mmCIF file of C-alpha atoms in Angstrom:
data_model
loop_
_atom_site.group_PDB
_atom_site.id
_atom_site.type_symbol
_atom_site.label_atom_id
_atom_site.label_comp_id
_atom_site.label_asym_id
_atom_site.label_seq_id
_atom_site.Cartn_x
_atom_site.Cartn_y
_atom_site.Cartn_z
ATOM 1 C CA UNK A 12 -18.568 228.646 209.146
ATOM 2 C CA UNK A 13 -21.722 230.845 209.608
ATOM 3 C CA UNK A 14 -21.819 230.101 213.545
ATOM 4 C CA UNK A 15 -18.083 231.334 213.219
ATOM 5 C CA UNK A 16 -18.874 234.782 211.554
ATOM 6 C CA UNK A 17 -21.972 235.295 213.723
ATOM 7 C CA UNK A 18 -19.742 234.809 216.782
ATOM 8 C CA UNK A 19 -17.463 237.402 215.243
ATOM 9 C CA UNK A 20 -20.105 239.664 214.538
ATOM 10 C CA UNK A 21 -21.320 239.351 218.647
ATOM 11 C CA UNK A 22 -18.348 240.439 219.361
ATOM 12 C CA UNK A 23 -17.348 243.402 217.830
ATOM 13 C CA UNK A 24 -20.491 245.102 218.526
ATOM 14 C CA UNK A 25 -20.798 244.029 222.143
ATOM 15 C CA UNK A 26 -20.135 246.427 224.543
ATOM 16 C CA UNK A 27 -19.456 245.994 227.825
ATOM 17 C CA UNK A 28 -18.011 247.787 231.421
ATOM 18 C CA UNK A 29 -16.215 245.561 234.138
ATOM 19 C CA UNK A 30 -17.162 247.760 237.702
ATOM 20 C CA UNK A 31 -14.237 247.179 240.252
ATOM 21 C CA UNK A 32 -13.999 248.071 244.304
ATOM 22 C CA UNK A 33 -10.799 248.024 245.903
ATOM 23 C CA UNK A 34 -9.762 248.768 249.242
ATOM 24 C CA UNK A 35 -5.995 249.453 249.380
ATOM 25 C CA UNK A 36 -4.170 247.621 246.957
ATOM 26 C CA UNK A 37 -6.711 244.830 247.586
ATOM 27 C CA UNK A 38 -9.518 243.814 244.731
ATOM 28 C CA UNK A 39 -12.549 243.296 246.901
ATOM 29 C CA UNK A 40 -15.373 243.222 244.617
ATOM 30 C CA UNK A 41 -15.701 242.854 240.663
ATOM 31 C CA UNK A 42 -18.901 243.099 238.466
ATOM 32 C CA UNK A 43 -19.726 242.829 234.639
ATOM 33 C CA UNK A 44 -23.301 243.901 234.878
ATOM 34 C CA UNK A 45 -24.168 245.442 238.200
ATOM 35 C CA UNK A 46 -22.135 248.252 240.066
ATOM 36 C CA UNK A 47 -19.088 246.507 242.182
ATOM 37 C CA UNK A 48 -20.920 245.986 246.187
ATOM 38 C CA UNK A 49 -18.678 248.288 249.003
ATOM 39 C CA UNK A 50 -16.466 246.130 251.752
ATOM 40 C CA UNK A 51 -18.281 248.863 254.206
ATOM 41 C CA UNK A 52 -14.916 251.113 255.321
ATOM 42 C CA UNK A 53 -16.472 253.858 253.138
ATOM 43 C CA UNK A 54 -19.735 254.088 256.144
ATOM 44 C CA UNK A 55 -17.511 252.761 259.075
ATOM 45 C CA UNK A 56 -14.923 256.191 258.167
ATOM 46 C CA UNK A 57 -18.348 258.204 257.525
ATOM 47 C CA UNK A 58 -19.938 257.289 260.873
ATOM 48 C CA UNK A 59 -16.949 257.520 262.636
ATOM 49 C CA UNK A 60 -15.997 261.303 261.949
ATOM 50 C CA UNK A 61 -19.385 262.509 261.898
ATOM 51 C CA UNK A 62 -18.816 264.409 264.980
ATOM 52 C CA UNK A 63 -15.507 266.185 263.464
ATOM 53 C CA UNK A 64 -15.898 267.833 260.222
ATOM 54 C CA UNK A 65 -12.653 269.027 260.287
ATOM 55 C CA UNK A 66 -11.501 265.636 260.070
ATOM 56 C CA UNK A 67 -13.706 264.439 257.735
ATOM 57 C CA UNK A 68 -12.190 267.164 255.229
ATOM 58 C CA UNK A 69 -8.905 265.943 255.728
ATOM 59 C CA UNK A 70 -8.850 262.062 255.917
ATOM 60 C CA UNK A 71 -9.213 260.446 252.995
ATOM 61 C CA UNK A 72 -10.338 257.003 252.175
ATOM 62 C CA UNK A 73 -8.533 253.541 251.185
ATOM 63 C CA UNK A 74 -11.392 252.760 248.897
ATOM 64 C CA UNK A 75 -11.392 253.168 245.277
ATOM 65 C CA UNK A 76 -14.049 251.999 242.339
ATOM 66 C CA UNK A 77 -12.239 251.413 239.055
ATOM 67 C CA UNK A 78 -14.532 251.296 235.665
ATOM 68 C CA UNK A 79 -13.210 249.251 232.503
ATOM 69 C CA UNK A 80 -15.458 249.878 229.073
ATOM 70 C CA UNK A 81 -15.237 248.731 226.158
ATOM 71 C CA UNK A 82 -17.585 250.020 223.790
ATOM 72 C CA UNK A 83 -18.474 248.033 220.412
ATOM 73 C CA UNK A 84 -19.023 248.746 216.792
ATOM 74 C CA UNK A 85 -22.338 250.893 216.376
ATOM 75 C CA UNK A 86 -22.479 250.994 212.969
ATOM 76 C CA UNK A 87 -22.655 247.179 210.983
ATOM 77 C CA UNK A 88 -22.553 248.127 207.036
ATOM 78 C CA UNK A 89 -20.444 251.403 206.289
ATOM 79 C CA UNK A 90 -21.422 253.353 203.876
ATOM 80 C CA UNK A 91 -18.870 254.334 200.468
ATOM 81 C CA UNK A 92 -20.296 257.885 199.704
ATOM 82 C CA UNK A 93 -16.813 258.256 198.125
ATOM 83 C CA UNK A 94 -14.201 256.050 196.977
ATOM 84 C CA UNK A 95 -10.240 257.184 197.393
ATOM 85 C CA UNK A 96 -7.767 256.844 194.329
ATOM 86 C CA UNK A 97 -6.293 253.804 196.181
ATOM 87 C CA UNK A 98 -9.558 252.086 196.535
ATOM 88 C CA UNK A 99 -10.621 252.656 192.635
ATOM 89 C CA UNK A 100 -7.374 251.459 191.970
ATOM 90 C CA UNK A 101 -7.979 248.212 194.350
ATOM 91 C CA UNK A 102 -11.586 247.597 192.574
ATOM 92 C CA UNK A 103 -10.441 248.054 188.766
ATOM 93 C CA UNK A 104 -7.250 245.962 189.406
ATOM 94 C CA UNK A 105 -9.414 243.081 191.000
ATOM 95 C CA UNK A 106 -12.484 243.243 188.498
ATOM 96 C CA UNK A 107 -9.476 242.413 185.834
ATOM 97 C CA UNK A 108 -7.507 239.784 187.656
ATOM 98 C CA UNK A 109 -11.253 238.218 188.113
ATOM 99 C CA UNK A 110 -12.033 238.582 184.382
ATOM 100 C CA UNK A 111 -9.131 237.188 183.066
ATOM 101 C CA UNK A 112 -9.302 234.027 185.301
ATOM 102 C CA UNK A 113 -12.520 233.179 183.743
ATOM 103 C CA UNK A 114 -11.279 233.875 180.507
ATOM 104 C CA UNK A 115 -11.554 231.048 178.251
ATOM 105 C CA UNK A 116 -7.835 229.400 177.338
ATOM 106 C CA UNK A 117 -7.261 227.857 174.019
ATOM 107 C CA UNK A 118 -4.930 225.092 174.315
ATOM 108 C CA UNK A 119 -2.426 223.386 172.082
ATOM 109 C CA UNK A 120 -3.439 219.717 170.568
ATOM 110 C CA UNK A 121 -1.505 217.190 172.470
ATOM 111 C CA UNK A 122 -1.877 214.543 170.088
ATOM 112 C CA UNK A 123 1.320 212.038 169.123
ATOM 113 C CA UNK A 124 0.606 211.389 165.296
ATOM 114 C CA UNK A 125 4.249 211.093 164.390
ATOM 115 C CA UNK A 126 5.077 208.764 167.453
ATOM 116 C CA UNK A 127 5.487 205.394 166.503
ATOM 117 C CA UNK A 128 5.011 202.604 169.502
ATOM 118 C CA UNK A 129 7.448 200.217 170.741
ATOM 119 C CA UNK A 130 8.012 196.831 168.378
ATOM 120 C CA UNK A 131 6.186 194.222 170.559
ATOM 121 C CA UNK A 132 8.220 191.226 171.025
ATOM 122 C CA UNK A 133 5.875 189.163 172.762
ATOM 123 C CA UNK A 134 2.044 189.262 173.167
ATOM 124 C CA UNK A 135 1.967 189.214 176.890
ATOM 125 C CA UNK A 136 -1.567 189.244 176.900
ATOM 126 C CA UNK A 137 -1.937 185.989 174.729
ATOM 127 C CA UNK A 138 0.932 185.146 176.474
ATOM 128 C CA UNK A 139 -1.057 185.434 180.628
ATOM 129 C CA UNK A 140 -4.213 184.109 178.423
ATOM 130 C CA UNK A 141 -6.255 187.468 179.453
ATOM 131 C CA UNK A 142 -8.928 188.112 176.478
ATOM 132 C CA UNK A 143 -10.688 191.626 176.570
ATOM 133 C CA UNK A 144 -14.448 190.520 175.661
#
């Protein structure tokens, strides 16, 4: 059980960014850690209309980096400067239900006095020859 909440507690304050290159509609390149690696269009376009800059201005490029983050919980015990009606409510009705389960519980006697057993028509134990010694 403790490995269990420890795992939970990993992950909700993990953080974490997935770095993604495409080209086109195409996923080239996908990272968890490190930034996603070019396919190289983005230098072949460069070096290609160096010698128009007019060109260069006006084309633009098939690749794309995408960024996916997900940050985590910063902050592991909260802090209750103030408690809302609700939660007072909450607290006080639970401290009762809790009190009154350990209450201690008086119960009736269960005892047959006025029951009278069966007549015994044979003595089956005499009867099978078993003796309690």
């Amino acid at each position: 059980m403790a490995i269990v909440l420890a795992f939970v507690v990993v992950c909700t304050t993990m953080s974490f960014s997935i770095n993604m290159h495409y080209c086109g509609e195409t996923l080239v390149d996908y990272t968890v850690i490190n930034k996603a690696s070019s396919c190289g269009m983005d230098q072949m376009a460069s070096s290609l209309s160096n010698t128009d800059c007019e060109q260069q201005v006006t084309q633009k490029s098939c690749c794309q980096d995408k960024t996916f983050s997900a940050a985590g919980q910063n902050e592991l015990k909260p802090s209750f400067s103030s408690f809302s009606l609700e939660q007072q409510l909450f607290v006080t009705t639970f401290c009762y239900a809790y009190a009154a389960l350990l209450a201690p519980q008086t119960t009736a006697s269960t005892d047959f006095l006025a029951y009278t057993p069966p007549q015994l028509v044979r003595n089956i134990q005499t009867l099978d020859e078993v003796y309690l010694i």
